[in-house]
PDB file of C-alpha atoms in Angstrom:
ATOM      1  CA  GLY A  15     -14.228  10.479   0.943  1.00  0.00           C
ATOM      2  CA  ALA A  16     -10.789   8.653   0.482  1.00  0.00           C
ATOM      3  CA  GLY A  17     -11.367   6.256   3.692  1.00  0.00           C
ATOM      4  CA  VAL A  18     -13.601   5.547   6.279  1.00  0.00           C
ATOM      5  CA  SER A  19     -14.092   8.198   8.824  1.00  0.00           C
ATOM      6  CA  GLN A  20     -14.711   7.901  12.302  1.00  0.00           C
ATOM      7  CA  SER A  21     -15.644  10.351  14.829  1.00  0.00           C
ATOM      8  CA  PRO A  22     -14.880  11.576  17.678  1.00  0.00           C
ATOM      9  CA  SER A  23     -11.522   9.725  17.634  1.00  0.00           C
ATOM     10  CA  ASN A  24     -11.534   9.848  21.536  1.00  0.00           C
ATOM     11  CA  LYS A  25     -14.522  10.090  23.347  1.00  0.00           C
ATOM     12  CA  VAL A  26     -14.207  10.191  27.419  1.00  0.00           C
ATOM     13  CA  THR A  27     -17.955  10.315  29.410  1.00  0.00           C
ATOM     14  CA  GLU A  28     -19.494   9.855  32.612  1.00  0.00           C
ATOM     15  CA  LYS A  29     -21.144   6.458  33.687  1.00  0.00           C
ATOM     16  CA  GLY A  30     -24.495   6.726  32.896  1.00  0.00           C
ATOM     17  CA  LYS A  31     -24.203   8.844  30.302  1.00  0.00           C
ATOM     18  CA  ASP A  32     -25.221   8.045  26.296  1.00  0.00           C
ATOM     19  CA  VAL A  33     -22.631   8.250  23.634  1.00  0.00           C
ATOM     20  CA  GLU A  34     -23.168   8.647  19.916  1.00  0.00           C
ATOM     21  CA  LEU A  35     -20.450   7.032  17.575  1.00  0.00           C
ATOM     22  CA  ARG A  36     -20.362   8.325  13.735  1.00  0.00           C
ATOM     23  CA  CYS A  37     -18.782   6.167  10.900  1.00  0.00           C
ATOM     24  CA  ASP A  38     -18.555   7.618   7.756  1.00  0.00           C
ATOM     25  CA  PRO A  39     -17.854   4.921   4.994  1.00  0.00           C
ATOM     26  CA  ILE A  40     -16.291   4.705   1.716  1.00  0.00           C
ATOM     27  CA  SER A  41     -18.623   6.076  -0.690  1.00  0.00           C
ATOM     28  CA  GLY A  42     -20.704   3.076  -2.855  1.00  0.00           C
ATOM     29  CA  HIS A  43     -19.905   0.729  -0.140  1.00  0.00           C
ATOM     30  CA  THR A  44     -22.945  -1.427   0.415  1.00  0.00           C
ATOM     31  CA  ALA A  45     -21.599  -3.159   3.472  1.00  0.00           C
ATOM     32  CA  LEU A  46     -20.636  -1.705   6.997  1.00  0.00           C
ATOM     33  CA  TYR A  47     -19.668  -3.486  10.062  1.00  0.00           C
ATOM     34  CA  TRP A  48     -19.216  -2.198  13.727  1.00  0.00           C
ATOM     35  CA  TYR A  49     -16.959  -3.781  16.001  1.00  0.00           C
ATOM     36  CA  ARG A  50     -15.432  -3.634  19.504  1.00  0.00           C
ATOM     37  CA  GLN A  51     -12.127  -4.173  20.724  1.00  0.00           C
ATOM     38  CA  ARG A  52     -10.928  -4.146  24.394  1.00  0.00           C
ATOM     39  CA  LEU A  53      -7.556  -3.541  25.404  1.00  0.00           C
ATOM     40  CA  GLY A  54      -5.156  -6.165  24.070  1.00  0.00           C
ATOM     41  CA  GLN A  55      -8.246  -8.384  22.485  1.00  0.00           C
ATOM     42  CA  GLY A  56      -9.761  -9.349  19.303  1.00  0.00           C
ATOM     43  CA  LEU A  57     -12.245  -7.584  17.783  1.00  0.00           C
ATOM     44  CA  GLU A  58     -15.782  -8.616  18.932  1.00  0.00           C
ATOM     45  CA  PHE A  59     -18.355  -8.262  16.125  1.00  0.00           C
ATOM     46  CA  LEU A  60     -21.380  -5.941  17.073  1.00  0.00           C
ATOM     47  CA  ILE A  61     -23.438  -5.395  14.116  1.00  0.00           C
ATOM     48  CA  TYR A  62     -23.160  -5.115  10.199  1.00  0.00           C
ATOM     49  CA  PHE A  63     -25.784  -3.262   7.524  1.00  0.00           C
ATOM     50  CA  GLN A  64     -26.596  -4.365   4.063  1.00  0.00           C
ATOM     51  CA  GLY A  65     -27.381  -0.950   2.680  1.00  0.00           C
ATOM     52  CA  ASN A  66     -29.707   0.660   5.304  1.00  0.00           C
ATOM     53  CA  SER A  67     -30.885  -3.111   6.991  1.00  0.00           C
ATOM     54  CA  ALA A  68     -29.503  -4.641   9.680  1.00  0.00           C
ATOM     55  CA  PRO A  69     -29.891  -8.086   8.849  1.00  0.00           C
ATOM     56  CA  ASP A  70     -27.950  -9.309  11.950  1.00  0.00           C
ATOM     57  CA  LYS A  71     -27.745  -7.583  15.476  1.00  0.00           C
ATOM     58  CA  SER A  72     -26.955 -10.846  17.427  1.00  0.00           C
ATOM     59  CA  GLY A  73     -23.618  -9.342  18.533  1.00  0.00           C
ATOM     60  CA  LEU A  74     -24.951  -6.459  20.401  1.00  0.00           C
ATOM     61  CA  PRO A  75     -24.284  -6.591  23.751  1.00  0.00           C
ATOM     62  CA  SER A  76     -27.248  -5.407  25.433  1.00  0.00           C
ATOM     63  CA  ASP A  77     -30.389  -3.233  24.611  1.00  0.00           C
ATOM     64  CA  ARG A  78     -28.334  -0.413  25.606  1.00  0.00           C
ATOM     65  CA  PHE A  79     -26.301  -0.738  22.447  1.00  0.00           C
ATOM     66  CA  SER A  80     -28.272   0.505  19.032  1.00  0.00           C
ATOM     67  CA  ALA A  81     -27.191   1.277  15.532  1.00  0.00           C
ATOM     68  CA  GLU A  82     -28.779   2.770  12.552  1.00  0.00           C
ATOM     69  CA  ARG A  83     -27.351   3.821   9.072  1.00  0.00           C
ATOM     70  CA  THR A  84     -29.051   6.012   6.495  1.00  0.00           C
ATOM     71  CA  GLY A  85     -28.701   7.028   3.137  1.00  0.00           C
ATOM     72  CA  GLU A  86     -26.516   3.704   2.576  1.00  0.00           C
ATOM     73  CA  SER A  87     -24.030   6.178   4.202  1.00  0.00           C
ATOM     74  CA  VAL A  88     -23.155   7.380   7.840  1.00  0.00           C
ATOM     75  CA  SER A  89     -23.817   5.050  10.566  1.00  0.00           C
ATOM     76  CA  THR A  90     -24.200   5.803  14.290  1.00  0.00           C
ATOM     77  CA  LEU A  91     -23.736   3.594  17.096  1.00  0.00           C
ATOM     78  CA  THR A  92     -25.671   4.459  19.988  1.00  0.00           C
ATOM     79  CA  ILE A  93     -24.681   3.508  23.814  1.00  0.00           C
ATOM     80  CA  GLN A  94     -27.183   4.383  26.183  1.00  0.00           C
ATOM     81  CA  ARG A  95     -26.592   4.903  30.144  1.00  0.00           C
ATOM     82  CA  THR A  96     -22.765   3.818  29.411  1.00  0.00           C
ATOM     83  CA  GLN A  97     -21.163   1.707  31.941  1.00  0.00           C
ATOM     84  CA  GLN A  98     -17.668   1.195  32.597  1.00  0.00           C
ATOM     85  CA  GLU A  99     -17.094  -2.468  30.524  1.00  0.00           C
ATOM     86  CA  ASP A 100     -18.225  -0.243  27.793  1.00  0.00           C
ATOM     87  CA  SER A 101     -14.528   1.083  27.545  1.00  0.00           C
ATOM     88  CA  ALA A 102     -13.089   0.242  24.463  1.00  0.00           C
ATOM     89  CA  VAL A 103     -12.117   1.042  21.082  1.00  0.00           C
ATOM     90  CA  TYR A 104     -15.201   0.897  18.483  1.00  0.00           C
ATOM     91  CA  LEU A 105     -14.423   0.103  15.038  1.00  0.00           C
ATOM     92  CA  CYS A 106     -16.163   0.649  11.961  1.00  0.00           C
ATOM     93  CA  ALA A 107     -15.480  -1.155   8.425  1.00  0.00           C
ATOM     94  CA  SER A 108     -16.951  -0.847   5.066  1.00  0.00           C
ATOM     95  CA  SER A 109     -16.989  -3.435   2.119  1.00  0.00           C
ATOM     96  CA  ASP A 110     -18.280  -3.189  -1.310  1.00  0.00           C
ATOM     97  CA  SER A 111     -19.692  -6.613  -0.639  1.00  0.00           C
ATOM     98  CA  TRP A 112     -20.477  -8.852   2.689  1.00  0.00           C
ATOM     99  CA  GLY A 113     -19.515 -12.006   3.920  1.00  0.00           C
ATOM    100  CA  GLY A 114     -15.857 -11.271   3.295  1.00  0.00           C
ATOM    101  CA  TRP A 115     -15.919 -11.697  -0.765  1.00  0.00           C
ATOM    102  CA  THR A 116     -13.706  -8.446  -0.852  1.00  0.00           C
ATOM    103  CA  GLU A 117     -11.501  -6.925   1.542  1.00  0.00           C
ATOM    104  CA  ALA A 118     -12.841  -4.418   4.181  1.00  0.00           C
ATOM    105  CA  PHE A 119     -11.986  -1.012   4.962  1.00  0.00           C
ATOM    106  CA  PHE A 120     -11.214   0.285   8.544  1.00  0.00           C
ATOM    107  CA  GLY A 121     -11.510   3.667  10.130  1.00  0.00           C
ATOM    108  CA  GLN A 122      -9.193   4.494  12.691  1.00  0.00           C
ATOM    109  CA  GLY A 123     -11.546   3.981  15.440  1.00  0.00           C
ATOM    110  CA  THR A 124     -13.232   5.841  18.167  1.00  0.00           C
ATOM    111  CA  ARG A 125     -11.320   4.980  21.697  1.00  0.00           C
ATOM    112  CA  LEU A 126     -14.625   5.306  24.305  1.00  0.00           C
ATOM    113  CA  THR A 127     -13.498   5.974  27.779  1.00  0.00           C
ATOM    114  CA  VAL A 128     -16.261   5.574  30.550  1.00  0.00           C
ATOM    115  CA  VAL A 129     -15.442   7.307  34.217  1.00  0.00           C
TER     116      VAL A 129
ATOM    117  CA  SER B   9     -19.294 -14.907  17.916  1.00  0.00           C
ATOM    118  CA  GLN B  10     -15.788 -15.688  16.842  1.00  0.00           C
ATOM    119  CA  GLN B  11     -14.828 -18.137  13.964  1.00  0.00           C
ATOM    120  CA  GLY B  12     -11.120 -17.730  13.684  1.00  0.00           C
ATOM    121  CA  GLU B  13      -8.505 -18.360  16.408  1.00  0.00           C
ATOM    122  CA  GLU B  14      -4.973 -17.451  15.821  1.00  0.00           C
ATOM    123  CA  ASP B  15      -1.872 -18.773  17.567  1.00  0.00           C
ATOM    124  CA  PRO B  16       0.395 -18.293  18.851  1.00  0.00           C
ATOM    125  CA  GLN B  17      -1.080 -15.421  20.839  1.00  0.00           C
ATOM    126  CA  ALA B  18       2.539 -13.737  20.939  1.00  0.00           C
ATOM    127  CA  LEU B  19       5.364 -14.397  18.940  1.00  0.00           C
ATOM    128  CA  SER B  20       9.050 -12.906  19.330  1.00  0.00           C
ATOM    129  CA  ILE B  21      11.453 -13.167  16.684  1.00  0.00           C
ATOM    130  CA  GLN B  22      14.695 -11.385  15.218  1.00  0.00           C
ATOM    131  CA  GLU B  23      14.847  -9.318  12.254  1.00  0.00           C
ATOM    132  CA  GLY B  24      15.372 -11.352   9.299  1.00  0.00           C
ATOM    133  CA  GLU B  25      13.709 -14.294  10.600  1.00  0.00           C
ATOM    134  CA  ASN B  26      10.408 -15.664   9.233  1.00  0.00           C
ATOM    135  CA  ALA B  27       7.253 -15.348  10.997  1.00  0.00           C
ATOM    136  CA  THR B  28       4.629 -17.970  10.847  1.00  0.00           C
ATOM    137  CA  MET B  29       1.167 -17.690  12.420  1.00  0.00           C
ATOM    138  CA  ASN B  30      -1.975 -19.900  12.142  1.00  0.00           C
ATOM    139  CA  CYS B  31      -5.472 -19.182  12.163  1.00  0.00           C
ATOM    140  CA  SER B  32      -8.185 -22.212  12.609  1.00  0.00           C
ATOM    141  CA  TYR B  33     -11.885 -21.769  12.226  1.00  0.00           C
ATOM    142  CA  LYS B  34     -15.376 -24.132  13.083  1.00  0.00           C
ATOM    143  CA  THR B  35     -17.277 -24.046  10.073  1.00  0.00           C
ATOM    144  CA  SER B  36     -16.993 -24.078   6.405  1.00  0.00           C
ATOM    145  CA  ILE B  37     -16.034 -20.629   5.023  1.00  0.00           C
ATOM    146  CA  ASN B  38     -16.190 -19.018   1.165  1.00  0.00           C
ATOM    147  CA  ASN B  39     -13.089 -16.638   1.854  1.00  0.00           C
ATOM    148  CA  LEU B  40     -10.386 -15.990   4.593  1.00  0.00           C
ATOM    149  CA  GLN B  41      -8.551 -13.133   4.792  1.00  0.00           C
ATOM    150  CA  TRP B  42      -5.769 -11.529   6.928  1.00  0.00           C
ATOM    151  CA  TYR B  43      -5.378  -8.142   8.428  1.00  0.00           C
ATOM    152  CA  ARG B  44      -2.728  -5.986  10.338  1.00  0.00           C
ATOM    153  CA  GLN B  45      -3.642  -3.738  13.488  1.00  0.00           C
ATOM    154  CA  ASN B  46      -0.540  -1.308  14.655  1.00  0.00           C
ATOM    155  CA  SER B  47      -0.807   0.294  17.845  1.00  0.00           C
ATOM    156  CA  GLY B  48      -4.786  -0.933  18.327  1.00  0.00           C
ATOM    157  CA  ARG B  49      -6.548   1.058  16.074  1.00  0.00           C
ATOM    158  CA  GLY B  50      -7.396   0.646  12.035  1.00  0.00           C
ATOM    159  CA  LEU B  51      -6.956  -2.649  10.368  1.00  0.00           C
ATOM    160  CA  VAL B  52      -5.334  -2.815   7.158  1.00  0.00           C
ATOM    161  CA  HIS B  53      -6.201  -5.463   4.821  1.00  0.00           C
ATOM    162  CA  LEU B  54      -2.980  -8.173   3.576  1.00  0.00           C
ATOM    163  CA  ILE B  55      -4.240 -10.548   1.700  1.00  0.00           C
ATOM    164  CA  LEU B  56      -7.487 -12.419   0.593  1.00  0.00           C
ATOM    165  CA  ILE B  57      -7.566 -16.293   0.078  1.00  0.00           C
ATOM    166  CA  ARG B  58     -10.676 -18.192  -1.478  1.00  0.00           C
ATOM    167  CA  SER B  59     -11.907 -21.608  -0.291  1.00  0.00           C
ATOM    168  CA  ASN B  60     -11.073 -23.210  -3.536  1.00  0.00           C
ATOM    169  CA  GLU B  61      -7.577 -21.612  -3.304  1.00  0.00           C
ATOM    170  CA  ARG B  62      -4.766 -23.141  -1.454  1.00  0.00           C
ATOM    171  CA  GLU B  63      -1.620 -20.833  -1.693  1.00  0.00           C
ATOM    172  CA  LYS B  64      -1.606 -17.300  -2.280  1.00  0.00           C
ATOM    173  CA  HIS B  65       1.546 -14.798  -2.194  1.00  0.00           C
ATOM    174  CA  SER B  66       1.847 -11.187  -1.803  1.00  0.00           C
ATOM    175  CA  GLY B  67       5.556  -9.533  -1.725  1.00  0.00           C
ATOM    176  CA  ARG B  68       7.119 -11.067   1.240  1.00  0.00           C
ATOM    177  CA  LEU B  69       3.606 -12.845   2.754  1.00  0.00           C
ATOM    178  CA  ARG B  70       2.646 -16.173   2.063  1.00  0.00           C
ATOM    179  CA  VAL B  71      -0.722 -17.543   3.165  1.00  0.00           C
ATOM    180  CA  THR B  72      -1.883 -21.288   2.871  1.00  0.00           C
ATOM    181  CA  LEU B  73      -5.417 -22.784   3.182  1.00  0.00           C
ATOM    182  CA  ASP B  74      -6.342 -26.269   4.130  1.00  0.00           C
ATOM    183  CA  THR B  75     -10.069 -26.554   4.157  1.00  0.00           C
ATOM    184  CA  SER B  76     -10.115 -30.011   5.440  1.00  0.00           C
ATOM    185  CA  LYS B  77      -8.341 -29.024   8.517  1.00  0.00           C
ATOM    186  CA  LYS B  78     -10.135 -25.939   8.612  1.00  0.00           C
ATOM    187  CA  SER B  79      -6.856 -23.692   9.051  1.00  0.00           C
ATOM    188  CA  SER B  80      -4.609 -21.152   7.539  1.00  0.00           C
ATOM    189  CA  SER B  81      -1.267 -19.842   8.133  1.00  0.00           C
ATOM    190  CA  LEU B  82       0.415 -16.399   7.120  1.00  0.00           C
ATOM    191  CA  LEU B  83       3.944 -16.662   6.528  1.00  0.00           C
ATOM    192  CA  ILE B  84       6.149 -13.442   6.759  1.00  0.00           C
ATOM    193  CA  THR B  85       9.769 -14.075   5.188  1.00  0.00           C
ATOM    194  CA  ALA B  86      12.811 -11.856   6.180  1.00  0.00           C
ATOM    195  CA  SER B  87      11.269  -9.839   8.816  1.00  0.00           C
ATOM    196  CA  ARG B  88      11.765  -6.245   9.901  1.00  0.00           C
ATOM    197  CA  ALA B  89      11.194  -4.271  12.848  1.00  0.00           C
ATOM    198  CA  ALA B  90       8.204  -2.439  10.924  1.00  0.00           C
ATOM    199  CA  ASP B  91       6.353  -5.968  11.090  1.00  0.00           C
ATOM    200  CA  THR B  92       5.622  -5.508  14.586  1.00  0.00           C
ATOM    201  CA  ALA B  93       1.882  -5.471  14.432  1.00  0.00           C
ATOM    202  CA  SER B  94      -0.706  -7.671  15.618  1.00  0.00           C
ATOM    203  CA  TYR B  95      -2.369 -10.154  12.706  1.00  0.00           C
ATOM    204  CA  PHE B  96      -5.731 -11.376  12.663  1.00  0.00           C
ATOM    205  CA  CYS B  97      -7.551 -13.744  10.593  1.00  0.00           C
ATOM    206  CA  ALA B  98     -11.262 -12.915   9.424  1.00  0.00           C
ATOM    207  CA  THR B  99     -13.812 -15.245   7.627  1.00  0.00           C
ATOM    208  CA  ASP B 100     -17.556 -15.256   6.891  1.00  0.00           C
ATOM    209  CA  ALA B 101     -18.919 -16.469   9.979  1.00  0.00           C
ATOM    210  CA  GLU B 102     -20.788 -19.937  10.112  1.00  0.00           C
ATOM    211  CA  GLY B 103     -20.415 -21.033   6.533  1.00  0.00           C
ATOM    212  CA  GLY B 104     -21.810 -18.156   4.371  1.00  0.00           C
ATOM    213  CA  SER B 105     -23.357 -15.830   6.474  1.00  0.00           C
ATOM    214  CA  GLU B 106     -22.865 -12.156   5.394  1.00  0.00           C
ATOM    215  CA  LYS B 107     -20.870 -10.980   8.434  1.00  0.00           C
ATOM    216  CA  LEU B 108     -17.158 -10.702   8.519  1.00  0.00           C
ATOM    217  CA  VAL B 109     -15.780 -12.215  12.224  1.00  0.00           C
ATOM    218  CA  PHE B 110     -12.038 -11.960  13.128  1.00  0.00           C
ATOM    219  CA  GLY B 111     -10.288 -14.149  15.283  1.00  0.00           C
ATOM    220  CA  LYS B 112      -8.314 -12.793  18.843  1.00  0.00           C
ATOM    221  CA  GLY B 113      -5.185 -12.086  16.840  1.00  0.00           C
ATOM    222  CA  THR B 114      -1.283 -12.931  16.662  1.00  0.00           C
ATOM    223  CA  LYS B 115       0.664 -10.301  18.263  1.00  0.00           C
ATOM    224  CA  LEU B 116       4.263 -10.270  16.765  1.00  0.00           C
ATOM    225  CA  THR B 117       7.375  -8.389  17.765  1.00  0.00           C
ATOM    226  CA  VAL B 118      10.278  -8.322  15.725  1.00  0.00           C
ATOM    227  CA  ASN B 119      13.525  -7.311  17.332  1.00  0.00           C
ATOM    228  CA  PRO B 120      15.963  -5.057  15.632  1.00  0.00           C
TER     229      PRO B 120
END
């Protein structure tokens, strides 16, 4: 595709429900990053992928959060038993290298609201 | 984890003035990037500077890097109302780590 695509754009869910957020990176990009951004705050690193592997999961806030990537393409971030503090914009980015050697391209994010 | 810290947190200027934002980081880096974010959604890449570079220009943007002070600055000259946005620096974390981490950002407001 032309850019990084995230879906859904907005998601409202009830506390305790599970949600899946999807990211379609730019074709051929080996690195994929997930970030969380609370209102008015900076980007909080969650996880990144090299191909289909996630060498660093240290940013995941709790064991309710998990992510996978398949086919060195689409990635899914799953939040189980959502809590109100999970409300945020979840941003995905892809790059043709990792560690900041080349620019990262961002999707428009998924705004998650837990009620 | 956050590697870069921008300051000021917020900056308000008049159209035509220059805007300077700073980023400090904690450990050695290979690269430093600056991004812009409008309306709290996707970020747009502005400029990348390597650790062996000291200055880089792109249009009205000028970025400097001082690795001895572990800091970088972004200068926007002749600002326009359309430059109103949040600006973030991003680096590889913890001396060559493969993840890309961002600071908390500077919110710039350019008044017409």
